[in-house]
């Protein structure tokens, strides 16, 4: 991973703007899941660290924009750029990072470059769907999973597929692995938003629903409630609600096992990915660690 951090630092240096270098140094790198995946799939390819750096810059850019869109005050446990320096700077830093990433990407083989580039259109479409869907109460599971795939899984899918292409491994198998890893990762994230504590999350618990996001445990709950409870539940959508009402939602989720049901889908997707990659112990381990994570 040190090779990736070195590449990222080099690319930032090449941007040649002190403001960017300074701001970038305040960001937390996060889990670097996408970079780790690329290095695991193409460990000996000379361009793997650069590809990993490109994907991490794109991911970082998308989070900068996402925090502006979501009005988020923190990111990865530190103050977000929009909170510390304002939305204009956060948007522009995002633009600089992802255009730099694309400048580097064009030097790769066409199939690799296209795989990563097209995933960025998909992730932007997903983010827009997410914004639109949060305007009303969404109880459509398929629509929700389609959005999740676009918003979170496509870049992970692209990272896995592009690195497989780089070393001549089975691109489709790796794409499926990345897709399912991404989807189950996000479902676990949705679950943790409900089950983890504020300290662990670094943001208020059950924040998704307050932001209007009906994640899987909420969609499954809606399906189970009677008409009267459905009405009550929908009335809580996209607003700050009292402790009692929060408790009511949590109790209903327990009663109808909607967290368990969501976890089962994450597990099923993870099992499919595992089956596609059964010969690669390290990739299987990433899946297992992700499914068991508590933050
Ligand atoms: C986090 O979602 C957001 C994403 C994974 C994708 C955001 C994508 C864009 C803003 C498109 C623009 C792309 C570029 C490259 C500039 P979340 O809000 O559900 O998760 P969070 O809790 O981590 O904020
Ligand atoms: Mg967000």
PDB file of C-alpha atoms and ligand atoms in Angstrom:
ATOM      1  CA  UNK A   1       0.000   0.000   0.000  1.00  0.00           C
ATOM      2  CA  UNK A   2       2.961   2.286   0.510  1.00  0.00           C
ATOM      3  CA  UNK A   3       3.449   2.262  -3.266  1.00  0.00           C
ATOM      4  CA  UNK A   4      -0.086   3.592  -3.688  1.00  0.00           C
ATOM      5  CA  UNK A   5       0.378   6.356  -1.102  1.00  0.00           C
ATOM      6  CA  UNK A   6       3.572   7.355  -2.936  1.00  0.00           C
ATOM      7  CA  UNK A   7       1.744   7.523  -6.249  1.00  0.00           C
ATOM      8  CA  UNK A   8      -1.069   9.578  -4.727  1.00  0.00           C
ATOM      9  CA  UNK A   9       1.469  12.000  -3.232  1.00  0.00           C
ATOM     10  CA  UNK A  10       3.226  12.289  -6.604  1.00  0.00           C
ATOM     11  CA  UNK A  11      -0.024  13.052  -8.448  1.00  0.00           C
ATOM     12  CA  UNK A  12      -0.993  15.685  -5.887  1.00  0.00           C
ATOM     13  CA  UNK A  13       2.471  17.226  -6.194  1.00  0.00           C
ATOM     14  CA  UNK A  14       2.079  17.358  -9.979  1.00  0.00           C
ATOM     15  CA  UNK A  15      -1.090  19.425  -9.617  1.00  0.00           C
ATOM     16  CA  UNK A  16       1.362  22.073  -8.461  1.00  0.00           C
ATOM     17  CA  UNK A  17      -0.919  24.188  -6.325  1.00  0.00           C
ATOM     18  CA  UNK A  18      -0.109  24.699  -2.627  1.00  0.00           C
ATOM     19  CA  UNK A  19      -3.758  25.134  -1.666  1.00  0.00           C
ATOM     20  CA  UNK A  20      -4.525  21.685  -3.065  1.00  0.00           C
ATOM     21  CA  UNK A  21      -1.504  20.054  -1.396  1.00  0.00           C
ATOM     22  CA  UNK A  22      -2.465  21.638   1.917  1.00  0.00           C
ATOM     23  CA  UNK A  23      -6.134  20.727   1.749  1.00  0.00           C
ATOM     24  CA  UNK A  24      -5.408  17.223   0.523  1.00  0.00           C
ATOM     25  CA  UNK A  25      -3.112  16.639   3.502  1.00  0.00           C
ATOM     26  CA  UNK A  26      -6.060  17.322   5.847  1.00  0.00           C
ATOM     27  CA  UNK A  27      -8.125  14.511   4.301  1.00  0.00           C
ATOM     28  CA  UNK A  28      -8.180  11.096   5.888  1.00  0.00           C
ATOM     29  CA  UNK A  29      -7.346   8.343   3.416  1.00  0.00           C
ATOM     30  CA  UNK A  30     -10.069   5.996   4.635  1.00  0.00           C
ATOM     31  CA  UNK A  31     -10.006   2.238   4.237  1.00  0.00           C
ATOM     32  CA  UNK A  32      -8.514   2.331   0.713  1.00  0.00           C
ATOM     33  CA  UNK A  33     -10.618  -0.722  -0.118  1.00  0.00           C
ATOM     34  CA  UNK A  34     -10.474  -0.097  -3.881  1.00  0.00           C
ATOM     35  CA  UNK A  35      -6.677   0.325  -3.904  1.00  0.00           C
ATOM     36  CA  UNK A  36      -6.173  -2.821  -1.814  1.00  0.00           C
ATOM     37  CA  UNK A  37      -8.321  -4.756  -4.248  1.00  0.00           C
ATOM     38  CA  UNK A  38      -6.287  -3.584  -7.239  1.00  0.00           C
ATOM     39  CA  UNK A  39      -2.987  -4.522  -5.585  1.00  0.00           C
ATOM     40  CA  UNK A  40      -4.358  -7.938  -4.595  1.00  0.00           C
ATOM     41  CA  UNK A  41      -5.561  -8.665  -8.130  1.00  0.00           C
ATOM     42  CA  UNK A  42      -2.534  -7.272  -9.983  1.00  0.00           C
ATOM     43  CA  UNK A  43       0.266  -7.386  -7.364  1.00  0.00           C
ATOM     44  CA  UNK A  44       3.162  -7.566  -9.790  1.00  0.00           C
ATOM     45  CA  UNK A  45       2.010  -5.233 -12.514  1.00  0.00           C
ATOM     46  CA  UNK A  46       4.140  -2.085 -12.634  1.00  0.00           C
ATOM     47  CA  UNK A  47       1.124   0.166 -13.239  1.00  0.00           C
ATOM     48  CA  UNK A  48      -1.094  -1.296 -10.498  1.00  0.00           C
ATOM     49  CA  UNK A  49      -0.101   1.333  -7.875  1.00  0.00           C
ATOM     50  CA  UNK A  50      -0.888   4.126 -10.359  1.00  0.00           C
ATOM     51  CA  UNK A  51      -4.246   2.574 -11.249  1.00  0.00           C
ATOM     52  CA  UNK A  52      -4.984   2.244  -7.533  1.00  0.00           C
ATOM     53  CA  UNK A  53      -4.024   5.895  -6.956  1.00  0.00           C
ATOM     54  CA  UNK A  54      -6.310   6.979  -9.836  1.00  0.00           C
ATOM     55  CA  UNK A  55      -9.275   5.067  -8.434  1.00  0.00           C
ATOM     56  CA  UNK A  56      -8.675   6.441  -4.916  1.00  0.00           C
ATOM     57  CA  UNK A  57      -8.542  10.014  -6.278  1.00  0.00           C
ATOM     58  CA  UNK A  58     -11.837   9.460  -8.100  1.00  0.00           C
ATOM     59  CA  UNK A  59     -13.363   7.998  -4.951  1.00  0.00           C
ATOM     60  CA  UNK A  60     -12.036  10.906  -2.867  1.00  0.00           C
ATOM     61  CA  UNK A  61     -13.457  13.410  -5.379  1.00  0.00           C
ATOM     62  CA  UNK A  62     -16.859  11.743  -5.267  1.00  0.00           C
ATOM     63  CA  UNK A  63     -16.890  11.948  -1.461  1.00  0.00           C
ATOM     64  CA  UNK A  64     -15.965  15.652  -1.538  1.00  0.00           C
ATOM     65  CA  UNK A  65     -18.954  16.285  -3.794  1.00  0.00           C
ATOM     66  CA  UNK A  66     -21.167  13.958  -1.799  1.00  0.00           C
ATOM     67  CA  UNK A  67     -20.439  15.846   1.413  1.00  0.00           C
ATOM     68  CA  UNK A  68     -21.505  19.087  -0.263  1.00  0.00           C
ATOM     69  CA  UNK A  69     -24.697  17.421  -1.503  1.00  0.00           C
ATOM     70  CA  UNK A  70     -25.403  15.849   1.907  1.00  0.00           C
ATOM     71  CA  UNK A  71     -24.300  18.909   3.899  1.00  0.00           C
ATOM     72  CA  UNK A  72     -22.065  16.574   5.886  1.00  0.00           C
ATOM     73  CA  UNK A  73     -19.935  18.130   8.617  1.00  0.00           C
ATOM     74  CA  UNK A  74     -17.542  15.223   9.011  1.00  0.00           C
ATOM     75  CA  UNK A  75     -15.898  12.672   6.768  1.00  0.00           C
ATOM     76  CA  UNK A  76     -13.958   9.640   7.946  1.00  0.00           C
ATOM     77  CA  UNK A  77     -13.867  11.067  11.455  1.00  0.00           C
ATOM     78  CA  UNK A  78     -12.421  14.468  10.478  1.00  0.00           C
ATOM     79  CA  UNK A  79     -14.086  17.779   9.592  1.00  0.00           C
ATOM     80  CA  UNK A  80     -15.290  17.713   5.970  1.00  0.00           C
ATOM     81  CA  UNK A  81     -13.763  20.142   3.460  1.00  0.00           C
ATOM     82  CA  UNK A  82     -17.125  21.812   2.862  1.00  0.00           C
ATOM     83  CA  UNK A  83     -17.365  22.415   6.612  1.00  0.00           C
ATOM     84  CA  UNK A  84     -13.801  23.685   7.030  1.00  0.00           C
ATOM     85  CA  UNK A  85     -13.323  25.603   3.768  1.00  0.00           C
ATOM     86  CA  UNK A  86     -16.767  25.988   2.242  1.00  0.00           C
ATOM     87  CA  UNK A  87     -18.657  24.227  -0.545  1.00  0.00           C
ATOM     88  CA  UNK A  88     -17.024  26.126  -3.409  1.00  0.00           C
ATOM     89  CA  UNK A  89     -13.575  24.895  -2.404  1.00  0.00           C
ATOM     90  CA  UNK A  90     -14.848  21.350  -1.775  1.00  0.00           C
ATOM     91  CA  UNK A  91     -16.439  21.174  -5.236  1.00  0.00           C
ATOM     92  CA  UNK A  92     -13.325  22.530  -6.938  1.00  0.00           C
ATOM     93  CA  UNK A  93     -10.955  20.266  -5.018  1.00  0.00           C
ATOM     94  CA  UNK A  94     -13.139  17.368  -6.175  1.00  0.00           C
ATOM     95  CA  UNK A  95     -12.962  18.572  -9.779  1.00  0.00           C
ATOM     96  CA  UNK A  96      -9.174  18.919  -9.624  1.00  0.00           C
ATOM     97  CA  UNK A  97      -8.732  15.439  -8.156  1.00  0.00           C
ATOM     98  CA  UNK A  98     -10.925  13.645 -10.610  1.00  0.00           C
ATOM     99  CA  UNK A  99      -9.653  15.495 -13.683  1.00  0.00           C
ATOM    100  CA  UNK A 100      -6.080  14.704 -12.606  1.00  0.00           C
ATOM    101  CA  UNK A 101      -7.139  11.083 -12.219  1.00  0.00           C
ATOM    102  CA  UNK A 102      -8.566  11.089 -15.738  1.00  0.00           C
ATOM    103  CA  UNK A 103      -5.419  12.689 -17.168  1.00  0.00           C
ATOM    104  CA  UNK A 104      -3.475   9.711 -15.817  1.00  0.00           C
ATOM    105  CA  UNK A 105      -6.125   7.204 -16.832  1.00  0.00           C
ATOM    106  CA  UNK A 106      -5.915   7.994 -20.555  1.00  0.00           C
ATOM    107  CA  UNK A 107      -2.391   6.526 -20.681  1.00  0.00           C
ATOM    108  CA  UNK A 108      -3.769   3.048 -19.820  1.00  0.00           C
ATOM    109  CA  UNK A 109      -5.015   0.514 -22.387  1.00  0.00           C
ATOM    110  CA  UNK A 110      -8.381   1.456 -23.806  1.00  0.00           C
ATOM    111  CA  UNK A 111     -10.311  -1.373 -22.120  1.00  0.00           C
ATOM    112  CA  UNK A 112      -8.868  -0.508 -18.696  1.00  0.00           C
ATOM    113  CA  UNK A 113      -9.478   3.228 -19.168  1.00  0.00           C
ATOM    114  CA  UNK A 114     -13.012   2.663 -20.434  1.00  0.00           C
ATOM    115  CA  UNK A 115     -13.869   0.372 -17.535  1.00  0.00           C
ATOM    116  CA  UNK A 116     -12.905   3.007 -14.954  1.00  0.00           C
ATOM    117  CA  UNK A 117     -14.218   6.033 -16.893  1.00  0.00           C
ATOM    118  CA  UNK A 118     -17.668   4.561 -17.537  1.00  0.00           C
ATOM    119  CA  UNK A 119     -18.024   3.619 -13.884  1.00  0.00           C
ATOM    120  CA  UNK A 120     -17.734   7.323 -12.989  1.00  0.00           C
ATOM    121  CA  UNK A 121     -20.753   8.135 -15.164  1.00  0.00           C
ATOM    122  CA  UNK A 122     -22.572   5.303 -13.407  1.00  0.00           C
ATOM    123  CA  UNK A 123     -21.613   6.522  -9.951  1.00  0.00           C
ATOM    124  CA  UNK A 124     -22.748  10.034 -10.770  1.00  0.00           C
ATOM    125  CA  UNK A 125     -26.065   8.663 -12.060  1.00  0.00           C
ATOM    126  CA  UNK A 126     -26.382   6.691  -8.832  1.00  0.00           C
ATOM    127  CA  UNK A 127     -25.755   9.776  -6.711  1.00  0.00           C
ATOM    128  CA  UNK A 128     -28.413  11.703  -8.625  1.00  0.00           C
ATOM    129  CA  UNK A 129     -30.886   8.844  -8.171  1.00  0.00           C
ATOM    130  CA  UNK A 130     -30.060   8.861  -4.457  1.00  0.00           C
ATOM    131  CA  UNK A 131     -30.859  12.577  -4.237  1.00  0.00           C
ATOM    132  CA  UNK A 132     -34.130  12.166  -6.171  1.00  0.00           C
ATOM    133  CA  UNK A 133     -35.178   9.112  -4.179  1.00  0.00           C
ATOM    134  CA  UNK A 134     -34.651  10.870  -0.838  1.00  0.00           C
ATOM    135  CA  UNK A 135     -37.286  13.460  -1.783  1.00  0.00           C
ATOM    136  CA  UNK A 136     -40.082  10.960  -1.168  1.00  0.00           C
ATOM    137  CA  UNK A 137     -40.493   7.773   0.846  1.00  0.00           C
ATOM    138  CA  UNK A 138     -39.180   4.962  -1.337  1.00  0.00           C
ATOM    139  CA  UNK A 139     -40.385   1.440  -0.630  1.00  0.00           C
ATOM    140  CA  UNK A 140     -39.196  -0.108  -3.897  1.00  0.00           C
ATOM    141  CA  UNK A 141     -36.439  -2.612  -3.108  1.00  0.00           C
ATOM    142  CA  UNK A 142     -35.344  -3.072  -6.721  1.00  0.00           C
ATOM    143  CA  UNK A 143     -35.051   0.648  -7.331  1.00  0.00           C
ATOM    144  CA  UNK A 144     -33.031   0.978  -4.127  1.00  0.00           C
ATOM    145  CA  UNK A 145     -30.643  -1.834  -5.092  1.00  0.00           C
ATOM    146  CA  UNK A 146     -30.244  -0.403  -8.615  1.00  0.00           C
ATOM    147  CA  UNK A 147     -29.247   2.928  -7.075  1.00  0.00           C
ATOM    148  CA  UNK A 148     -26.845   1.261  -4.624  1.00  0.00           C
ATOM    149  CA  UNK A 149     -25.219  -0.652  -7.441  1.00  0.00           C
ATOM    150  CA  UNK A 150     -24.613   2.542  -9.401  1.00  0.00           C
ATOM    151  CA  UNK A 151     -23.601   4.727  -6.476  1.00  0.00           C
ATOM    152  CA  UNK A 152     -21.288   2.410  -4.562  1.00  0.00           C
ATOM    153  CA  UNK A 153     -20.674  -0.859  -6.348  1.00  0.00           C
ATOM    154  CA  UNK A 154     -19.696   0.358  -9.836  1.00  0.00           C
ATOM    155  CA  UNK A 155     -16.342   1.862  -8.856  1.00  0.00           C
ATOM    156  CA  UNK A 156     -15.421  -1.243  -6.848  1.00  0.00           C
ATOM    157  CA  UNK A 157     -16.558  -3.413  -9.759  1.00  0.00           C
ATOM    158  CA  UNK A 158     -14.448  -1.268 -12.115  1.00  0.00           C
ATOM    159  CA  UNK A 159     -11.407  -1.486  -9.823  1.00  0.00           C
ATOM    160  CA  UNK A 160     -11.622  -5.288  -9.764  1.00  0.00           C
ATOM    161  CA  UNK A 161     -12.324  -5.627 -13.485  1.00  0.00           C
ATOM    162  CA  UNK A 162      -9.679  -3.104 -14.616  1.00  0.00           C
ATOM    163  CA  UNK A 163      -6.940  -4.722 -12.534  1.00  0.00           C
ATOM    164  CA  UNK A 164      -7.938  -8.153 -13.842  1.00  0.00           C
ATOM    165  CA  UNK A 165      -7.691  -6.775 -17.403  1.00  0.00           C
ATOM    166  CA  UNK A 166      -4.268  -5.398 -16.575  1.00  0.00           C
ATOM    167  CA  UNK A 167      -2.875  -8.871 -15.825  1.00  0.00           C
ATOM    168  CA  UNK A 168      -5.055 -10.986 -18.132  1.00  0.00           C
ATOM    169  CA  UNK A 169      -7.189 -12.545 -15.372  1.00  0.00           C
ATOM    170  CA  UNK A 170     -10.902 -13.361 -15.897  1.00  0.00           C
ATOM    171  CA  UNK A 171     -12.427  -9.870 -16.123  1.00  0.00           C
ATOM    172  CA  UNK A 172     -16.069 -10.921 -15.780  1.00  0.00           C
ATOM    173  CA  UNK A 173     -15.491 -13.068 -12.696  1.00  0.00           C
ATOM    174  CA  UNK A 174     -13.591 -10.227 -11.048  1.00  0.00           C
ATOM    175  CA  UNK A 175     -16.303  -7.759 -12.061  1.00  0.00           C
ATOM    176  CA  UNK A 176     -18.925  -9.944 -10.361  1.00  0.00           C
ATOM    177  CA  UNK A 177     -16.744 -10.187  -7.281  1.00  0.00           C
ATOM    178  CA  UNK A 178     -16.324  -6.380  -7.146  1.00  0.00           C
ATOM    179  CA  UNK A 179     -20.005  -5.731  -7.780  1.00  0.00           C
ATOM    180  CA  UNK A 180     -21.189  -8.060  -5.031  1.00  0.00           C
ATOM    181  CA  UNK A 181     -18.487  -6.888  -2.627  1.00  0.00           C
ATOM    182  CA  UNK A 182     -19.631  -3.306  -3.230  1.00  0.00           C
ATOM    183  CA  UNK A 183     -23.302  -4.085  -2.793  1.00  0.00           C
ATOM    184  CA  UNK A 184     -22.862  -6.105   0.372  1.00  0.00           C
ATOM    185  CA  UNK A 185     -20.439  -3.480   1.723  1.00  0.00           C
ATOM    186  CA  UNK A 186     -23.110  -0.810   1.317  1.00  0.00           C
ATOM    187  CA  UNK A 187     -25.863  -2.976   2.811  1.00  0.00           C
ATOM    188  CA  UNK A 188     -23.658  -3.525   5.873  1.00  0.00           C
ATOM    189  CA  UNK A 189     -23.138   0.247   5.971  1.00  0.00           C
ATOM    190  CA  UNK A 190     -26.912   0.738   5.944  1.00  0.00           C
ATOM    191  CA  UNK A 191     -27.303  -1.742   8.791  1.00  0.00           C
ATOM    192  CA  UNK A 192     -24.541  -0.106  10.850  1.00  0.00           C
ATOM    193  CA  UNK A 193     -26.249   3.269  10.466  1.00  0.00           C
ATOM    194  CA  UNK A 194     -29.059   1.738  12.552  1.00  0.00           C
ATOM    195  CA  UNK A 195     -27.229  -0.613  14.889  1.00  0.00           C
ATOM    196  CA  UNK A 196     -23.905   1.128  15.650  1.00  0.00           C
ATOM    197  CA  UNK A 197     -23.426   3.877  18.200  1.00  0.00           C
ATOM    198  CA  UNK A 198     -22.816   7.531  17.410  1.00  0.00           C
ATOM    199  CA  UNK A 199     -19.196   7.303  18.653  1.00  0.00           C
ATOM    200  CA  UNK A 200     -18.445   4.402  16.332  1.00  0.00           C
ATOM    201  CA  UNK A 201     -20.144   6.002  13.324  1.00  0.00           C
ATOM    202  CA  UNK A 202     -18.711   9.465  13.761  1.00  0.00           C
ATOM    203  CA  UNK A 203     -22.208  10.764  12.890  1.00  0.00           C
ATOM    204  CA  UNK A 204     -25.645  10.518  14.529  1.00  0.00           C
ATOM    205  CA  UNK A 205     -27.131   7.016  14.422  1.00  0.00           C
ATOM    206  CA  UNK A 206     -30.144   6.429  12.123  1.00  0.00           C
ATOM    207  CA  UNK A 207     -29.022   9.436  10.147  1.00  0.00           C
ATOM    208  CA  UNK A 208     -29.927   7.846   6.790  1.00  0.00           C
ATOM    209  CA  UNK A 209     -33.668   7.977   7.455  1.00  0.00           C
ATOM    210  CA  UNK A 210     -33.439  11.538   8.799  1.00  0.00           C
ATOM    211  CA  UNK A 211     -31.742  12.432   5.488  1.00  0.00           C
ATOM    212  CA  UNK A 212     -34.663  10.828   3.652  1.00  0.00           C
ATOM    213  CA  UNK A 213     -32.779   7.656   2.701  1.00  0.00           C
ATOM    214  CA  UNK A 214     -34.979   4.564   2.970  1.00  0.00           C
ATOM    215  CA  UNK A 215     -32.330   1.875   3.164  1.00  0.00           C
ATOM    216  CA  UNK A 216     -33.086  -1.847   3.079  1.00  0.00           C
ATOM    217  CA  UNK A 217     -34.052  -2.345   6.755  1.00  0.00           C
ATOM    218  CA  UNK A 218     -36.593   0.480   6.338  1.00  0.00           C
ATOM    219  CA  UNK A 219     -37.920  -0.884   3.030  1.00  0.00           C
ATOM    220  CA  UNK A 220     -38.371  -4.342   4.565  1.00  0.00           C
ATOM    221  CA  UNK A 221     -40.081  -2.796   7.581  1.00  0.00           C
ATOM    222  CA  UNK A 222     -42.556  -0.923   5.398  1.00  0.00           C
ATOM    223  CA  UNK A 223     -43.494  -4.198   3.672  1.00  0.00           C
ATOM    224  CA  UNK A 224     -44.342  -5.810   7.023  1.00  0.00           C
ATOM    225  CA  UNK A 225     -46.370  -3.062   8.708  1.00  0.00           C
ATOM    226  CA  UNK A 226     -50.161  -2.828   8.759  1.00  0.00           C
ATOM    227  CA  UNK A 227     -51.871   0.190   7.156  1.00  0.00           C
ATOM    228  CA  UNK A 228     -52.011   2.259  10.312  1.00  0.00           C
ATOM    229  CA  UNK A 229     -48.373   1.616  11.240  1.00  0.00           C
ATOM    230  CA  UNK A 230     -47.316   2.236   7.634  1.00  0.00           C
ATOM    231  CA  UNK A 231     -48.865   5.691   7.843  1.00  0.00           C
ATOM    232  CA  UNK A 232     -47.134   6.439  11.134  1.00  0.00           C
ATOM    233  CA  UNK A 233     -43.823   5.191   9.786  1.00  0.00           C
ATOM    234  CA  UNK A 234     -44.023   7.271   6.576  1.00  0.00           C
ATOM    235  CA  UNK A 235     -44.840  10.400   8.630  1.00  0.00           C
ATOM    236  CA  UNK A 236     -41.364  10.122  10.246  1.00  0.00           C
ATOM    237  CA  UNK A 237     -39.589  10.206   6.904  1.00  0.00           C
ATOM    238  CA  UNK A 238     -36.851  12.815   6.314  1.00  0.00           C
ATOM    239  CA  UNK A 239     -37.154  14.622   9.626  1.00  0.00           C
ATOM    240  CA  UNK A 240     -35.595  14.726  13.073  1.00  0.00           C
ATOM    241  CA  UNK A 241     -37.796  12.503  15.203  1.00  0.00           C
ATOM    242  CA  UNK A 242     -38.205  12.049  18.946  1.00  0.00           C
ATOM    243  CA  UNK A 243     -36.375   9.379  20.959  1.00  0.00           C
ATOM    244  CA  UNK A 244     -39.685   7.554  21.466  1.00  0.00           C
ATOM    245  CA  UNK A 245     -40.418   7.414  17.753  1.00  0.00           C
ATOM    246  CA  UNK A 246     -36.865   6.244  17.044  1.00  0.00           C
ATOM    247  CA  UNK A 247     -37.371   3.514  19.614  1.00  0.00           C
ATOM    248  CA  UNK A 248     -40.679   2.560  17.992  1.00  0.00           C
ATOM    249  CA  UNK A 249     -38.962   2.110  14.632  1.00  0.00           C
ATOM    250  CA  UNK A 250     -36.182   0.045  16.227  1.00  0.00           C
ATOM    251  CA  UNK A 251     -38.687  -2.180  18.055  1.00  0.00           C
ATOM    252  CA  UNK A 252     -40.688  -2.756  14.898  1.00  0.00           C
ATOM    253  CA  UNK A 253     -37.475  -3.629  13.074  1.00  0.00           C
ATOM    254  CA  UNK A 254     -36.678  -6.148  15.781  1.00  0.00           C
ATOM    255  CA  UNK A 255     -40.168  -7.619  15.687  1.00  0.00           C
ATOM    256  CA  UNK A 256     -40.053  -8.088  11.910  1.00  0.00           C
ATOM    257  CA  UNK A 257     -36.344  -9.017  11.795  1.00  0.00           C
ATOM    258  CA  UNK A 258     -35.623  -6.491   9.066  1.00  0.00           C
ATOM    259  CA  UNK A 259     -31.960  -6.066  10.065  1.00  0.00           C
ATOM    260  CA  UNK A 260     -31.506  -9.840   9.850  1.00  0.00           C
ATOM    261  CA  UNK A 261     -33.256  -9.903   6.486  1.00  0.00           C
ATOM    262  CA  UNK A 262     -30.973  -7.175   5.156  1.00  0.00           C
ATOM    263  CA  UNK A 263     -27.928  -8.996   6.505  1.00  0.00           C
ATOM    264  CA  UNK A 264     -29.090 -12.184   4.770  1.00  0.00           C
ATOM    265  CA  UNK A 265     -29.045 -10.388   1.411  1.00  0.00           C
ATOM    266  CA  UNK A 266     -25.550  -9.001   2.109  1.00  0.00           C
ATOM    267  CA  UNK A 267     -24.455 -12.526   3.030  1.00  0.00           C
ATOM    268  CA  UNK A 268     -26.023 -14.021  -0.111  1.00  0.00           C
ATOM    269  CA  UNK A 269     -24.262 -11.485  -2.357  1.00  0.00           C
ATOM    270  CA  UNK A 270     -21.018 -12.088  -0.513  1.00  0.00           C
ATOM    271  CA  UNK A 271     -21.402 -15.870  -0.924  1.00  0.00           C
ATOM    272  CA  UNK A 272     -21.891 -15.439  -4.680  1.00  0.00           C
ATOM    273  CA  UNK A 273     -18.721 -13.354  -4.862  1.00  0.00           C
ATOM    274  CA  UNK A 274     -16.908 -15.951  -2.783  1.00  0.00           C
ATOM    275  CA  UNK A 275     -18.016 -18.722  -5.119  1.00  0.00           C
ATOM    276  CA  UNK A 276     -16.702 -16.776  -8.136  1.00  0.00           C
ATOM    277  CA  UNK A 277     -13.337 -16.307  -6.407  1.00  0.00           C
ATOM    278  CA  UNK A 278     -13.027 -19.518  -4.418  1.00  0.00           C
ATOM    279  CA  UNK A 279      -9.467 -20.115  -5.647  1.00  0.00           C
ATOM    280  CA  UNK A 280      -8.251 -16.736  -4.409  1.00  0.00           C
ATOM    281  CA  UNK A 281      -7.958 -16.936  -0.614  1.00  0.00           C
ATOM    282  CA  UNK A 282      -7.006 -13.279  -0.181  1.00  0.00           C
ATOM    283  CA  UNK A 283     -10.039 -11.987  -2.048  1.00  0.00           C
ATOM    284  CA  UNK A 284     -12.259 -14.312  -0.050  1.00  0.00           C
ATOM    285  CA  UNK A 285     -10.715 -12.926   3.155  1.00  0.00           C
ATOM    286  CA  UNK A 286     -11.572  -9.342   2.119  1.00  0.00           C
ATOM    287  CA  UNK A 287     -15.209 -10.416   1.765  1.00  0.00           C
ATOM    288  CA  UNK A 288     -15.258 -12.141   5.126  1.00  0.00           C
ATOM    289  CA  UNK A 289     -13.667  -9.190   6.909  1.00  0.00           C
ATOM    290  CA  UNK A 290     -16.108  -6.790   5.281  1.00  0.00           C
ATOM    291  CA  UNK A 291     -19.198  -8.798   6.186  1.00  0.00           C
ATOM    292  CA  UNK A 292     -18.082  -9.080   9.822  1.00  0.00           C
ATOM    293  CA  UNK A 293     -17.073  -5.428  10.233  1.00  0.00           C
ATOM    294  CA  UNK A 294     -18.639  -3.357  12.958  1.00  0.00           C
ATOM    295  CA  UNK A 295     -17.700   0.093  11.670  1.00  0.00           C
TER     296      UNK A 295
HETATM  297  C1  LIG B   1     -21.514   8.332  -0.674  1.00  0.00           C
HETATM  298  O1  LIG B   1     -22.829   8.051  -0.405  1.00  0.00           O
HETATM  299  C2  LIG B   1     -21.376   8.724  -2.122  1.00  0.00           C
HETATM  300  C3  LIG B   1     -20.834   7.995  -3.118  1.00  0.00           C
HETATM  301  C4  LIG B   1     -20.280   6.663  -2.863  1.00  0.00           C
HETATM  302  C5  LIG B   1     -20.772   8.473  -4.528  1.00  0.00           C
HETATM  303  C6  LIG B   1     -20.898   9.961  -4.753  1.00  0.00           C
HETATM  304  C7  LIG B   1     -20.802  10.300  -6.196  1.00  0.00           C
HETATM  305  C8  LIG B   1     -20.831  11.544  -6.708  1.00  0.00           C
HETATM  306  C9  LIG B   1     -20.969  12.756  -5.860  1.00  0.00           C
HETATM  307  C10 LIG B   1     -20.692  11.718  -8.176  1.00  0.00           C
HETATM  308  C11 LIG B   1     -19.575  12.666  -8.563  1.00  0.00           C
HETATM  309  C12 LIG B   1     -18.351  11.950  -8.929  1.00  0.00           C
HETATM  310  C13 LIG B   1     -17.092  12.526  -9.062  1.00  0.00           C
HETATM  311  C14 LIG B   1     -15.961  11.681  -9.438  1.00  0.00           C
HETATM  312  C15 LIG B   1     -16.796  13.956  -8.800  1.00  0.00           C
HETATM  313  P1  LIG B   1     -23.521   8.250   1.023  1.00  0.00           P
HETATM  314  O2  LIG B   1     -23.859   9.688   1.189  1.00  0.00           O
HETATM  315  O3  LIG B   1     -24.634   7.283   1.064  1.00  0.00           O
HETATM  316  O4  LIG B   1     -22.425   7.755   2.027  1.00  0.00           O
HETATM  317  P2  LIG B   1     -21.658   8.513   3.186  1.00  0.00           P
HETATM  318  O5  LIG B   1     -22.372   8.172   4.443  1.00  0.00           O
HETATM  319  O6  LIG B   1     -20.270   7.949   3.146  1.00  0.00           O
HETATM  320  O7  LIG B   1     -21.683   9.979   2.901  1.00  0.00           O
HETATM  321 MG1  LIG B   2     -23.004  11.250   2.097  1.00  0.00          MG
END
